[in-house]
XYZ file of C-alpha atoms in Angstrom:
541
model
C 0.000 0.000 0.000
C 1.554 3.352 -1.032
C 2.540 5.812 1.681
C 0.700 9.130 1.890
C 4.013 10.791 1.048
C 3.809 9.208 -2.428
C 0.607 11.137 -3.165
C 2.008 14.592 -2.393
C 3.939 16.680 -4.881
C 5.303 20.171 -4.320
C 5.114 23.294 -6.473
C 7.144 26.492 -6.220
C 5.785 30.008 -6.606
C 8.044 33.087 -6.713
C 7.627 35.861 -4.175
C 8.397 38.991 -6.216
C 10.027 42.218 -5.050
C 7.876 44.990 -6.590
C 10.745 47.486 -6.452
C 13.523 45.482 -8.112
C 11.326 43.125 -10.162
C 13.441 40.229 -8.914
C 12.490 37.046 -7.106
C 12.910 37.473 -3.357
C 12.037 33.899 -2.366
C 10.089 30.801 -3.334
C 7.000 29.567 -1.508
C 6.740 25.769 -1.477
C 3.141 24.614 -1.938
C 1.918 21.103 -1.212
C -0.138 19.612 -4.070
C -1.800 16.300 -3.047
C -2.579 14.043 -6.025
C -5.428 12.377 -4.125
C -7.265 12.715 -0.840
C -7.310 15.798 1.356
C -4.015 15.579 3.154
C -4.061 19.316 3.940
C -7.346 19.023 5.836
C -5.820 16.177 7.824
C -2.685 18.221 8.488
C -4.817 21.050 9.867
C -6.018 18.623 12.553
C -2.755 16.687 12.975
C 0.305 18.779 13.942
C 2.655 15.825 13.520
C 1.501 15.327 9.936
C 1.734 19.053 9.190
C 5.279 19.161 10.547
C 6.285 16.241 8.320
C 4.760 18.019 5.305
C 6.897 21.071 6.050
C 10.001 18.881 6.230
C 9.111 17.196 2.929
C 8.722 20.626 1.332
C 12.292 21.562 2.310
C 13.611 18.261 0.948
C 11.742 18.835 -2.309
C 13.458 22.208 -2.651
C 16.832 20.635 -1.897
C 16.360 18.118 -4.714
C 15.762 21.020 -7.119
C 19.000 22.688 -5.951
C 17.427 26.116 -5.722
C 19.518 28.741 -3.953
C 16.648 31.144 -3.327
C 15.276 31.692 0.190
C 12.289 29.484 0.952
C 8.834 29.963 2.456
C 7.269 26.878 4.012
C 3.669 26.741 5.255
C 2.762 25.634 8.773
C -0.607 25.880 10.504
C -0.693 28.023 13.656
C -1.880 25.036 15.674
C 1.080 22.983 14.500
C 3.631 25.526 15.630
C 1.893 25.968 18.987
C 1.769 22.184 19.491
C 5.158 21.076 18.189
C 7.114 24.120 19.239
C 10.534 23.535 17.774
C 9.321 21.577 14.704
C 12.077 18.976 14.960
C 11.353 17.390 11.563
C 11.599 20.769 9.812
C 14.836 21.665 11.592
C 16.365 18.319 10.628
C 15.330 18.764 6.989
C 16.854 22.254 6.839
C 20.116 20.980 8.287
C 20.237 17.956 5.953
C 19.606 20.230 2.956
C 22.620 22.341 3.888
C 20.407 25.385 4.360
C 20.804 28.049 7.019
C 17.720 28.658 9.204
C 17.560 32.350 8.230
C 17.124 31.295 4.594
C 13.768 29.769 5.593
C 10.630 31.735 6.443
C 7.846 29.915 8.278
C 4.496 31.089 6.921
C 2.102 30.694 9.850
C -1.423 30.202 8.520
C -4.920 30.156 9.984
C -7.023 28.959 11.681
C -6.034 30.585 14.965
C -9.313 29.788 16.714
C -8.722 27.460 19.683
C -4.929 27.791 19.286
C -3.365 28.575 22.702
C -1.833 31.975 22.035
C 0.805 31.820 24.758
C 2.074 28.496 23.445
C 2.173 29.945 19.929
C 4.147 32.990 21.085
C 6.631 30.792 22.946
C 7.073 28.585 19.868
C 7.599 31.645 17.645
C 10.227 32.921 20.071
C 12.003 29.563 19.994
C 12.183 29.115 16.225
C 13.077 32.781 15.770
C 15.983 32.429 18.222
C 17.257 29.569 16.037
C 17.299 31.914 13.045
C 14.048 31.094 11.237
C 12.027 34.054 9.980
C 8.332 34.436 10.680
C 5.520 35.379 8.288
C 1.871 35.928 9.221
C -0.010 34.357 6.318
C -3.628 34.760 5.245
C -4.142 38.110 6.979
C -7.390 39.733 5.882
C -8.929 36.434 4.815
C -8.295 34.498 8.012
C -9.020 34.776 11.718
C -5.736 36.115 13.077
C -6.469 38.451 16.030
C -4.875 41.869 15.638
C -3.442 41.715 19.155
C -1.782 38.387 18.393
C -0.386 39.776 15.154
C 1.343 42.603 17.020
C 2.615 40.186 19.705
C 4.100 37.834 17.087
C 5.790 40.829 15.352
C 6.439 38.923 12.104
C 9.148 39.870 9.636
C 6.552 39.603 6.844
C 2.767 39.944 6.601
C 0.938 38.382 3.656
C -2.451 39.824 2.678
C -5.017 38.142 0.494
C -5.520 39.973 -2.827
C -9.259 40.336 -2.101
C -8.308 43.037 0.407
C -7.065 45.261 -2.440
C -10.716 46.226 -2.989
C -10.403 48.002 0.375
C -7.320 50.182 -0.129
C -7.742 51.979 3.200
C -7.370 48.636 4.991
C -4.225 47.796 3.012
C -2.704 51.208 3.763
C -3.525 50.752 7.448
C -1.821 47.359 7.374
C 1.232 48.948 5.723
C 1.339 51.464 8.590
C 1.133 48.631 11.121
C 3.926 46.784 9.303
C 6.120 49.879 9.498
C 5.552 50.015 13.251
C 6.398 46.290 13.569
C 9.406 46.499 11.264
C 7.757 44.040 8.856
C 7.443 43.886 5.093
C 4.020 43.737 3.440
C 3.204 41.224 0.716
C 0.045 40.552 -1.286
C -0.656 37.022 -2.497
C -3.090 35.852 -5.139
C -2.336 38.737 -7.537
C -3.819 37.860 -10.917
C -4.144 41.132 -12.858
C -2.012 44.168 -13.601
C -4.615 46.360 -11.876
C -4.198 44.335 -8.693
C -0.427 44.642 -8.983
C -0.670 48.428 -9.353
C -3.083 48.600 -6.416
C -0.708 46.556 -4.239
C 2.232 48.815 -5.068
C 0.149 51.972 -4.607
C -0.942 50.792 -1.162
C 2.687 50.308 -0.172
C 3.196 46.552 -0.527
C 6.847 45.683 -1.134
C 6.314 42.060 -2.205
C 3.672 40.104 -4.107
C 2.985 36.701 -5.602
C 0.317 35.192 -7.804
C -0.571 33.925 -11.258
C 0.267 37.306 -12.839
C 3.966 36.925 -12.045
C 4.304 33.155 -12.324
C 2.013 30.218 -11.537
C 3.121 27.490 -9.121
C 5.426 25.128 -11.011
C 7.239 21.870 -10.319
C 10.547 23.533 -11.184
C 11.648 26.523 -9.078
C 12.018 29.108 -11.821
C 13.395 32.594 -11.311
C 11.842 34.136 -14.444
C 8.784 36.211 -13.635
C 6.640 38.799 -15.385
C 6.382 42.105 -13.548
C 4.291 44.873 -15.181
C 5.854 48.298 -15.429
C 4.833 50.420 -12.456
C 4.666 54.200 -12.498
C 7.665 55.855 -10.822
C 6.882 56.874 -7.280
C 3.784 54.636 -7.096
C 4.656 53.821 -3.504
C 5.655 57.206 -2.164
C 8.784 57.173 -0.037
C 9.247 59.312 3.054
C 11.555 62.324 2.861
C 14.302 60.409 4.664
C 14.451 58.021 1.727
C 12.955 54.621 0.964
C 13.807 51.760 3.290
C 16.593 49.463 2.183
C 14.212 46.549 2.795
C 12.441 47.460 -0.454
C 15.573 46.601 -2.421
C 16.773 43.425 -0.705
C 17.719 40.598 -3.046
C 18.500 37.031 -1.969
C 22.130 36.588 -0.954
C 24.391 33.794 -2.170
C 25.798 32.456 1.102
C 28.578 29.979 1.770
C 30.359 29.073 5.005
C 33.428 31.135 5.838
C 35.490 27.963 5.399
C 34.408 27.445 1.764
C 37.148 26.854 -0.765
C 37.728 28.967 -3.855
C 36.649 25.964 -5.907
C 33.250 25.906 -4.150
C 32.737 29.606 -4.813
C 33.728 29.163 -8.453
C 31.228 26.311 -8.866
C 28.461 28.450 -7.391
C 29.238 31.449 -9.595
C 29.624 29.524 -12.841
C 26.378 27.668 -12.190
C 24.454 30.826 -11.280
C 25.101 33.613 -13.817
C 22.719 36.014 -12.056
C 24.709 35.945 -8.813
C 26.899 39.048 -8.606
C 28.827 37.968 -5.532
C 29.061 35.533 -2.645
C 29.008 36.305 1.052
C 31.017 34.051 3.334
C 29.301 33.802 6.717
C 30.293 32.396 10.087
C 28.202 29.692 11.808
C 25.864 32.392 13.139
C 25.184 33.790 9.673
C 27.247 36.939 10.173
C 29.097 38.025 6.998
C 32.872 37.857 7.354
C 34.055 38.203 3.737
C 32.558 39.421 0.472
C 33.589 37.800 -2.825
C 32.908 39.934 -5.911
C 32.065 37.917 -9.009
C 34.201 39.678 -11.594
C 37.303 40.140 -9.439
C 37.148 36.572 -8.192
C 36.715 34.965 -11.613
C 39.477 37.165 -13.029
C 41.845 35.857 -10.369
C 40.789 32.276 -11.024
C 41.133 32.585 -14.797
C 44.677 33.990 -14.772
C 47.779 31.911 -15.416
C 47.767 28.984 -12.971
C 44.840 30.651 -11.205
C 42.798 27.505 -10.718
C 45.818 25.482 -9.647
C 46.877 28.173 -7.198
C 43.527 28.958 -5.610
C 41.019 26.120 -6.133
C 41.717 24.346 -2.859
C 42.585 27.441 -0.867
C 40.052 29.266 1.319
C 37.872 31.598 -0.756
C 38.241 34.183 2.005
C 41.761 34.857 0.674
C 40.170 36.278 -2.489
C 37.465 38.224 -0.675
C 37.150 41.647 0.919
C 35.677 42.888 4.207
C 31.896 42.939 3.742
C 29.986 46.179 3.503
C 26.935 45.974 5.723
C 23.911 48.065 6.661
C 21.119 47.397 9.104
C 17.716 46.295 7.867
C 16.279 49.579 9.146
C 18.629 51.718 7.036
C 17.447 53.964 4.228
C 18.608 53.826 0.631
C 20.557 57.062 1.171
C 22.498 55.477 4.018
C 23.500 52.623 1.716
C 24.810 55.150 -0.800
C 26.853 56.717 2.012
C 28.413 53.322 2.756
C 29.317 52.880 -0.913
C 30.658 56.427 -1.264
C 32.886 56.104 1.817
C 34.510 52.902 0.549
C 37.198 52.099 -1.971
C 36.424 53.370 -5.452
C 37.042 49.987 -7.131
C 34.329 48.399 -4.959
C 31.416 50.609 -5.966
C 29.760 47.686 -7.783
C 29.983 45.345 -4.777
C 26.770 44.154 -3.200
C 26.008 45.589 0.245
C 24.929 43.017 2.826
C 21.771 43.793 4.807
C 21.884 42.420 8.343
C 19.325 42.038 11.104
C 19.816 43.212 14.684
C 21.795 40.024 15.399
C 24.203 40.873 12.561
C 22.937 37.954 10.428
C 22.660 38.453 6.696
C 19.084 38.784 5.411
C 20.032 39.616 1.815
C 21.968 42.045 -0.331
C 21.249 45.271 -2.177
C 22.722 46.341 -5.493
C 23.810 49.873 -6.214
C 22.014 49.920 -9.584
C 18.640 49.220 -7.928
C 19.119 52.087 -5.473
C 20.290 54.630 -8.032
C 17.391 53.874 -10.375
C 14.737 54.090 -7.653
C 16.161 57.224 -6.046
C 16.454 58.934 -9.425
C 12.811 58.153 -10.174
C 11.698 59.394 -6.759
C 13.621 62.648 -7.219
C 12.007 63.187 -10.641
C 8.594 62.532 -9.116
C 9.371 64.837 -6.187
C 10.598 67.597 -8.481
C 7.400 67.423 -10.514
C 5.420 68.257 -7.371
C 7.515 71.269 -6.293
C 6.235 74.810 -6.562
C 8.404 76.514 -9.211
C 8.598 79.775 -7.235
C 9.759 78.472 -3.834
C 10.841 74.881 -4.723
C 8.687 73.719 -1.823
C 6.411 70.682 -2.170
C 2.767 71.248 -3.008
C -0.329 70.263 -1.103
C -0.212 66.568 -2.089
C 2.996 65.968 -0.145
C 1.624 67.644 2.994
C -1.826 66.053 2.869
C -0.259 62.641 2.288
C 1.852 63.107 5.403
C -1.247 64.273 7.322
C -2.999 61.017 6.428
C 0.030 58.996 7.555
C 0.091 60.738 10.921
C -3.636 60.168 11.342
C -3.152 56.475 10.553
C -0.277 56.340 13.078
C -2.525 57.835 15.780
C -0.232 60.849 16.272
C -1.184 64.315 17.525
C -0.178 67.023 15.051
C -0.646 70.714 14.276
C -1.701 71.744 10.764
C -1.259 75.437 9.950
C -2.170 77.751 7.103
C 0.028 80.833 6.611
C -0.534 83.646 4.129
C 0.276 87.297 3.447
C -2.298 89.889 4.482
C -3.834 91.848 1.578
C -1.502 90.199 -0.914
C -3.440 91.463 -3.939
C -2.837 95.026 -2.795
C 0.874 94.193 -2.360
C 1.044 92.962 -5.933
C -0.977 95.914 -7.259
C 1.082 98.493 -5.351
C 4.621 97.040 -5.392
C 4.433 94.959 -8.548
C 4.387 91.217 -9.106
C 8.224 90.959 -9.010
C 8.285 92.363 -5.469
C 5.387 90.064 -4.574
C 7.271 87.025 -5.916
C 10.392 87.954 -3.973
C 8.297 88.289 -0.798
C 6.829 84.809 -1.329
C 10.300 83.343 -1.896
C 11.570 85.036 1.285
C 8.658 83.672 3.351
C 9.310 80.200 1.920
C 13.023 80.360 2.802
C 12.261 81.520 6.330
C 9.767 78.703 6.849
C 12.292 76.147 5.581
C 15.048 77.433 7.862
C 12.714 77.533 10.869
C 11.402 74.008 10.276
C 13.092 71.309 12.348
C 12.679 67.626 13.076
C 9.510 66.221 11.541
C 8.077 69.624 10.524
C 6.942 69.740 6.887
C 6.438 72.949 4.899
C 4.469 73.191 1.653
C 3.621 75.998 -0.772
C 0.158 75.388 -2.187
C 0.058 78.388 -4.505
C -0.025 82.181 -4.473
C 0.754 83.434 -0.977
C -0.605 80.328 0.795
C 1.647 77.948 2.748
C 0.905 74.807 4.766
C 2.939 73.793 7.816
C 2.631 70.384 9.455
C 4.407 70.116 12.796
C 4.479 68.562 16.225
C 2.493 70.881 18.543
C 5.510 71.649 20.754
C 7.688 72.746 17.820
C 5.162 75.150 16.291
C 5.685 78.015 18.763
C 9.322 78.774 17.850
C 8.508 78.534 14.134
C 5.529 80.884 14.467
C 7.634 83.382 16.402
C 10.381 83.356 13.760
C 7.964 83.958 10.906
C 5.498 86.376 12.500
C 8.110 88.534 14.232
C 10.170 89.150 11.082
C 9.892 92.686 9.601
C 8.312 91.834 6.253
C 8.056 94.289 3.382
C 7.517 94.369 -0.381
C 8.726 97.277 -2.485
C 9.283 99.287 0.727
C 5.708 98.655 1.946
C 5.319 96.956 5.397
C 3.577 93.593 5.240
C 2.096 91.321 7.913
C 1.292 87.604 7.925
C -1.640 85.605 9.290
C -1.319 82.096 10.759
C -4.163 79.699 11.557
C -3.518 76.392 13.346
C -5.711 73.402 14.129
C -4.506 70.874 16.703
C -5.607 67.352 15.791
C -5.567 64.762 18.560
C -5.864 61.035 17.719
C -9.419 60.278 16.593
C -10.426 63.912 16.134
C -10.196 63.792 12.312
C -10.429 60.912 9.863
C -8.352 62.284 6.979
C -6.661 65.412 5.586
C -9.939 66.697 4.109
C -11.560 66.868 7.526
C -8.454 68.528 8.982
C -8.571 71.156 6.200
C -12.265 71.745 6.875
C -11.455 72.430 10.542
C -8.715 74.841 9.474
C -10.833 76.964 7.095
C -12.860 78.955 9.715
C -9.673 79.512 11.738
C -8.054 81.125 8.728
C -11.039 83.471 8.394
C -10.745 84.350 12.093
C -7.029 85.142 11.738
C -7.625 87.324 8.677
C -10.239 89.310 10.604
C -7.566 90.527 13.045
C -5.217 93.420 12.307
C -1.451 93.094 12.273
C 0.460 89.847 12.453
C -2.042 87.298 13.762
C -2.193 83.717 14.988
C -5.379 81.806 15.772
C -5.383 78.337 17.334
C -8.276 75.873 17.391
C -8.771 72.191 18.241
C -10.402 69.726 15.898
C -13.810 68.656 17.137
C -14.096 71.437 19.722
C -15.873 74.798 19.326
C -14.181 78.160 19.585
C -10.582 79.217 19.116
C -7.773 80.993 20.923
C -6.203 84.191 19.585
C -2.483 83.961 20.281
C -1.571 87.073 18.267
C -3.574 89.901 16.808
C -4.325 93.522 17.558
C -6.245 94.087 20.829
C -7.039 90.404 21.420
C -3.899 88.729 22.775
C -4.681 85.375 24.396
C -8.393 86.172 24.357
C -10.977 83.476 23.877
C -13.226 83.739 20.829
C -16.457 81.827 20.626
């Protein structure tokens, strides 16, 4: 009688990096030829654990070097804890634990959460990475999701019809330090929606269907530059991580040569110690040039590859793309094409980034950013500020949104001329930029109107700098008006509601004479006059 293992085959589906267009990993999917072995595995942790081990062995037989995702039910992990069969299979396959991500799937109902958290802590301490699978289409409690703090969250593509939910999940992932992936992507519209909502990874029939052979060729539709807007500090390096080619630090030059000649897409090899910490970096071209010289193979083949390597360049997984460029710029000029290793907080390699990927993405983001700048002041327009307002609302942060403009600006233009008016606007813009600090954002939305988004405690010094300056245009004295709305968590739902709260405050500020500042609170009546002729610190109803 045939064993149940004879009726199970495995397929591989690429997990695609939406920024680089490359394959970040392969998910191994069980495909029973008969029966419902997966339903049995859901009820039988021992069986599910053996399936996970078989999946790793199937990948080993295909000799794929890509990182792997293996599926395990939440109940299995909570019950078996260390997943001995999976650990043994990883070791026998010659894989490092941090090359394997455990995709924890629903159901979570009736799973003892404390046991699950303890099991996650155990396998994570051994180096395995954790993914929360089936989020949005399963029953994972939000509290449990935050307690697990996965390195990756996978959303079902059906959630793309609710973009606000996807954006909220992206915000949560940023707080957890996790990447966001969408699975089940079948159309180019879904792909664009995933990227627009901030997903860094995706998988589905659009890119490549599950196949018996672990292919690395995928179709990725062209995405508009800047589809997933990056913060001003620069996009996270995690968006650009590619799988790393890893070998033990003791590997010979012959082993490295075999890996490189058999994998033309690999640009370099990282030699790691038993803990997965990079100790040497072997650049493809320089290494093969040394090996191909006179007597090169005879001289080096059996010698340690580390002799032909260089000290690795590393950045933390929380670094920005600009910080990676700093690492490259500070190094030796002949190593500018070397991969940069990305390491976790233990120093273990989680992948590499290539300079070409960073330069292309940062160039596109700068072009996109430049297109949104006001040509007079070179400050961003309203879209940049309102987008940041929505992010702070989603993060549950208190913020102050202010509207600043020039009093009687039409009369300034009519009396002093448009050139003097333009110079005044440029001067106000420069002053706002110089006064802004920390997380303060300044935008020029047209004419004499500016937006300022700031932390409440930092707004006072900025307001004093701008309102106390002796402004003039063509020799005529000029004053400014400032209106501010304080938005506590839950007081507004989006930037439109915040702007609606700001509008009557602007009218109140303009009704005062001289430099004026009016402060209100979203959701509460009345306002406070902080500056303005004859009404200092008075309450207005």
